[in-house]
């Protein structure tokens, strides 16, 4: 393993560990916001905690120390937007940010990492992907039940949150390349996954495509 690979991996691994740790805290906050689904949401939170520990193990296995402070800095704007939604009792935005946007981000990242994963990480990636699909579905189902009242608030939330994710991806472009991930492919996976989620919620395919492509800078 080259020094350049280890260096890039220390940042990517940290981003994944911090993202999973934040997902854990976000599902706990969602449990407070949606008391009727509390048990389910606490279970999803626990799954995220498990993911964070599993990915820490992946770095440890390679003898690489994750750059956690950098990852926390990179996730801060998205985490701030989520906390703002929780503080104002905005359940729609909180669900859109965690369950649709962050989870689509995770699915895209793990799908692209899968073909280049080391033998220790490969089975972990596989099982985590199954879990993330469940997290996406939870948010999709909840929002679909309130469609179309929630259409405008969902779109408004996407306007603010999707560009933040795009900026995060931009800032780790070179590190992705260094570990064998094509950044353009990851953006493509994110767009596909997020668009499908938006359609599940009730948007017309054409609307979903327009919204996502424009925000992801692919229009
Ligand atoms: C939700 O369950 C967790 C959210 C984590 C999102 C992490 C995204 C990190 C993207 C960095 C590049 C992809 C490399 C993936 C390597 C495992
Ligand atoms: Fe996760
Ligand atoms: Fe595990
Ligand atoms: Fe998740």
Coordinates of C-alpha atoms and ligand atoms in Angstrom, one line a residue:
X1 CA 0.0 0.0 0.0
X2 CA 1.5 3.3 -1.1
X3 CA 1.9 6.3 1.2
X4 CA -0.5 8.3 -1.1
X5 CA -3.1 5.5 -0.7
X6 CA -2.8 5.5 3.1
X7 CA -3.0 9.3 3.3
X8 CA -6.2 9.4 1.2
X9 CA -7.7 6.5 3.1
X10 CA -7.2 8.2 6.4
X11 CA -9.5 11.0 5.2
X12 CA -12.1 8.9 3.4
X13 CA -12.3 6.4 6.3
X14 CA -12.7 9.3 8.7
X15 CA -15.5 10.7 6.6
X16 CA -17.4 7.4 6.7
X17 CA -16.9 6.9 10.4
X18 CA -18.0 10.5 11.2
X19 CA -21.0 10.2 8.7
X20 CA -22.1 7.0 10.4
X21 CA -21.7 8.5 13.9
X22 CA -23.7 11.5 12.9
X23 CA -26.4 9.2 11.4
X24 CA -26.6 7.5 14.8
X25 CA -27.2 10.8 16.5
X26 CA -29.6 12.0 13.8
X27 CA -31.8 9.0 14.2
X28 CA -31.9 9.5 18.0
X29 CA -33.0 13.1 17.4
X30 CA -35.6 11.9 14.9
X31 CA -36.9 9.5 17.6
X32 CA -37.6 12.6 19.7
X33 CA -39.3 14.3 16.8
X34 CA -41.5 11.3 15.9
X35 CA -42.4 9.7 19.2
X36 CA -44.9 7.3 17.5
X37 CA -41.9 5.7 15.6
X38 CA -39.5 6.0 18.5
X39 CA -38.6 2.3 18.8
X40 CA -38.0 1.9 15.1
X41 CA -35.9 5.0 15.0
X42 CA -33.8 4.0 18.0
X43 CA -33.2 0.7 16.2
X44 CA -32.0 2.5 13.1
X45 CA -29.7 4.6 15.3
X46 CA -28.2 1.5 16.8
X47 CA -27.5 0.2 13.3
X48 CA -25.6 3.4 12.5
X49 CA -23.5 3.0 15.6
X50 CA -22.7 -0.5 14.5
X51 CA -21.6 0.8 11.0
X52 CA -19.4 3.4 12.6
X53 CA -17.6 0.7 14.7
X54 CA -17.4 -1.6 11.7
X55 CA -15.7 1.1 9.5
X56 CA -13.3 2.0 12.4
X57 CA -12.3 -1.6 12.3
X58 CA -11.6 -1.3 8.5
X59 CA -9.1 1.5 9.1
X60 CA -7.6 -0.3 12.1
X61 CA -7.2 -3.4 10.0
X62 CA -5.1 -1.5 7.5
X63 CA -3.2 0.3 10.3
X64 CA -4.5 3.7 9.3
X65 CA -5.5 6.4 11.7
X66 CA -8.6 8.3 10.5
X67 CA -8.4 12.1 10.3
X68 CA -11.5 12.6 12.4
X69 CA -11.2 16.4 13.0
X70 CA -11.1 17.0 9.2
X71 CA -14.2 14.8 8.7
X72 CA -16.1 16.6 11.4
X73 CA -15.3 19.9 9.7
X74 CA -16.5 18.6 6.4
X75 CA -19.8 17.2 7.8
X76 CA -20.4 20.3 9.9
X77 CA -22.6 22.3 7.4
X78 CA -24.9 19.3 6.8
X79 CA -25.1 18.5 10.5
X80 CA -25.9 22.1 11.3
X81 CA -28.7 22.1 8.8
X82 CA -30.1 18.9 10.4
X83 CA -29.9 20.4 13.9
X84 CA -31.7 23.5 12.7
X85 CA -34.5 21.4 11.4
X86 CA -34.8 19.5 14.7
X87 CA -34.7 22.7 16.7
X88 CA -37.6 24.2 14.7
X89 CA -39.6 20.9 14.8
X90 CA -39.3 20.6 11.0
X91 CA -39.8 16.8 10.7
X92 CA -40.0 16.9 6.9
X93 CA -36.5 18.6 6.5
X94 CA -35.0 16.4 9.2
X95 CA -36.2 13.3 7.3
X96 CA -35.2 14.6 3.9
X97 CA -31.7 15.4 5.1
X98 CA -30.9 12.1 6.9
X99 CA -33.1 9.5 5.2
X100 CA -33.0 10.7 1.7
X101 CA -29.9 12.8 1.2
X102 CA -27.3 11.4 3.7
X103 CA -28.5 7.8 3.0
X104 CA -28.3 8.3 -0.8
X105 CA -24.8 9.7 -0.3
X106 CA -23.9 6.6 1.8
X107 CA -25.3 4.1 -0.8
X108 CA -23.5 5.9 -3.6
X109 CA -20.2 5.9 -1.7
X110 CA -20.4 2.2 -0.7
X111 CA -21.6 1.0 -4.1
X112 CA -18.6 2.7 -5.7
X113 CA -16.2 1.4 -3.0
X114 CA -17.5 -2.1 -3.3
X115 CA -15.4 -3.2 -6.4
X116 CA -12.2 -1.8 -4.9
X117 CA -12.7 -2.9 -1.3
X118 CA -10.1 -5.0 0.5
X119 CA -11.2 -8.5 1.6
X120 CA -11.8 -7.4 5.2
X121 CA -14.0 -4.5 4.2
X122 CA -16.0 -6.2 1.4
X123 CA -18.5 -8.2 3.5
X124 CA -19.0 -5.2 5.8
X125 CA -19.8 -3.0 2.8
X126 CA -22.3 -5.6 1.6
X127 CA -24.2 -5.8 4.9
X128 CA -24.1 -2.0 5.5
X129 CA -25.6 -1.4 2.0
X130 CA -28.6 -3.6 3.0
X131 CA -29.1 -1.5 6.1
X132 CA -28.8 1.8 4.3
X133 CA -31.6 0.7 1.9
X134 CA -33.8 0.2 5.0
X135 CA -33.0 3.8 6.2
X136 CA -33.9 5.2 2.8
X137 CA -37.1 3.3 2.8
X138 CA -38.2 4.5 6.2
X139 CA -37.9 8.2 5.2
X140 CA -39.5 7.4 1.8
X141 CA -42.5 5.8 3.4
X142 CA -43.1 8.5 5.9
X143 CA -42.8 11.3 3.4
X144 CA -45.0 9.5 0.8
X145 CA -47.8 9.3 3.4
X146 CA -47.9 13.1 3.5
X147 CA -47.5 13.8 -0.2
X148 CA -48.4 16.2 -1.9
X149 CA -48.6 18.5 1.1
X150 CA -44.9 18.0 1.7
X151 CA -43.8 18.5 -1.9
X152 CA -42.8 22.2 -1.6
X153 CA -41.0 21.8 1.8
X154 CA -39.1 18.8 0.4
X155 CA -38.0 20.8 -2.6
X156 CA -37.0 23.7 -0.5
X157 CA -34.9 21.5 1.8
X158 CA -33.2 19.9 -1.2
X159 CA -32.3 23.3 -2.5
X160 CA -30.2 23.9 0.7
X161 CA -28.9 20.5 1.4
X162 CA -27.9 18.9 -1.9
X163 CA -25.3 21.7 -2.8
X164 CA -23.7 21.0 0.6
X165 CA -23.3 17.3 -0.3
X166 CA -21.9 18.3 -3.7
X167 CA -19.3 20.5 -2.1
X168 CA -18.3 17.7 0.3
X169 CA -17.8 15.4 -2.6
X170 CA -15.8 18.1 -4.4
X171 CA -13.5 18.5 -1.5
X172 CA -12.5 14.8 -1.4
X173 CA -12.3 14.3 -5.1
X174 CA -8.5 13.6 -5.2
X175 CA -8.7 11.3 -2.2
X176 CA -11.5 9.2 -3.9
X177 CA -9.3 8.9 -7.0
X178 CA -6.4 7.8 -4.9
X179 CA -8.3 4.9 -3.4
X180 CA -9.7 3.8 -6.8
X181 CA -13.1 5.5 -6.9
X182 CA -14.2 7.6 -9.9
X183 CA -15.7 10.8 -8.5
X184 CA -18.0 11.3 -11.5
X185 CA -19.3 7.7 -11.0
X186 CA -20.0 8.5 -7.4
X187 CA -22.0 11.6 -8.3
X188 CA -23.9 9.6 -10.9
X189 CA -24.8 6.9 -8.3
X190 CA -25.9 9.7 -5.9
X191 CA -28.1 11.3 -8.5
X192 CA -29.7 8.0 -9.5
X193 CA -30.3 6.9 -5.9
X194 CA -31.6 10.2 -4.7
X195 CA -33.8 10.6 -7.7
X196 CA -35.4 7.2 -7.1
X197 CA -36.0 8.2 -3.5
X198 CA -37.7 11.4 -4.6
X199 CA -39.9 9.4 -6.9
X200 CA -40.8 7.0 -4.1
X201 CA -42.1 10.0 -2.1
X202 CA -44.5 10.9 -5.0
X203 CA -42.8 13.3 -7.4
X204 CA -43.3 12.7 -11.1
X205 CA -40.1 11.2 -12.7
X206 CA -39.7 14.3 -14.8
X207 CA -39.9 16.6 -11.8
X208 CA -37.5 14.4 -9.8
X209 CA -35.0 14.3 -12.6
X210 CA -35.2 18.1 -13.0
X211 CA -34.8 18.9 -9.3
X212 CA -31.9 16.5 -8.7
X213 CA -30.0 17.1 -11.9
X214 CA -30.1 20.9 -11.4
X215 CA -29.0 20.7 -7.8
X216 CA -26.3 18.2 -8.5
X217 CA -25.0 20.5 -11.2
X218 CA -25.7 18.0 -14.0
X219 CA -28.4 19.9 -15.8
Ligands
LIG1 C1 -25.5 6.8 6.7 O1 -25.9 5.6 7.2 C2 -24.1 7.1 6.8 C3 -23.5 8.2 6.0 C4 -22.1 8.2 5.7 C5 -21.7 8.9 4.4 C6 -20.3 8.7 4.0 C7 -20.0 9.3 2.7 C8 -18.5 9.3 2.4 C9 -18.1 9.6 1.0 C10 -16.7 9.5 0.8 C11 -16.2 8.7 -0.4 C12 -16.6 7.3 -0.6 C13 -15.7 6.2 -0.1 C14 -16.4 5.1 0.6 C15 -15.4 4.2 1.3 C16 -16.0 3.2 2.2
LIG2 FE1 -25.1 3.7 8.1
LIG3 FE1 -20.7 -5.8 12.5
LIG4 FE1 -28.0 4.7 7.3

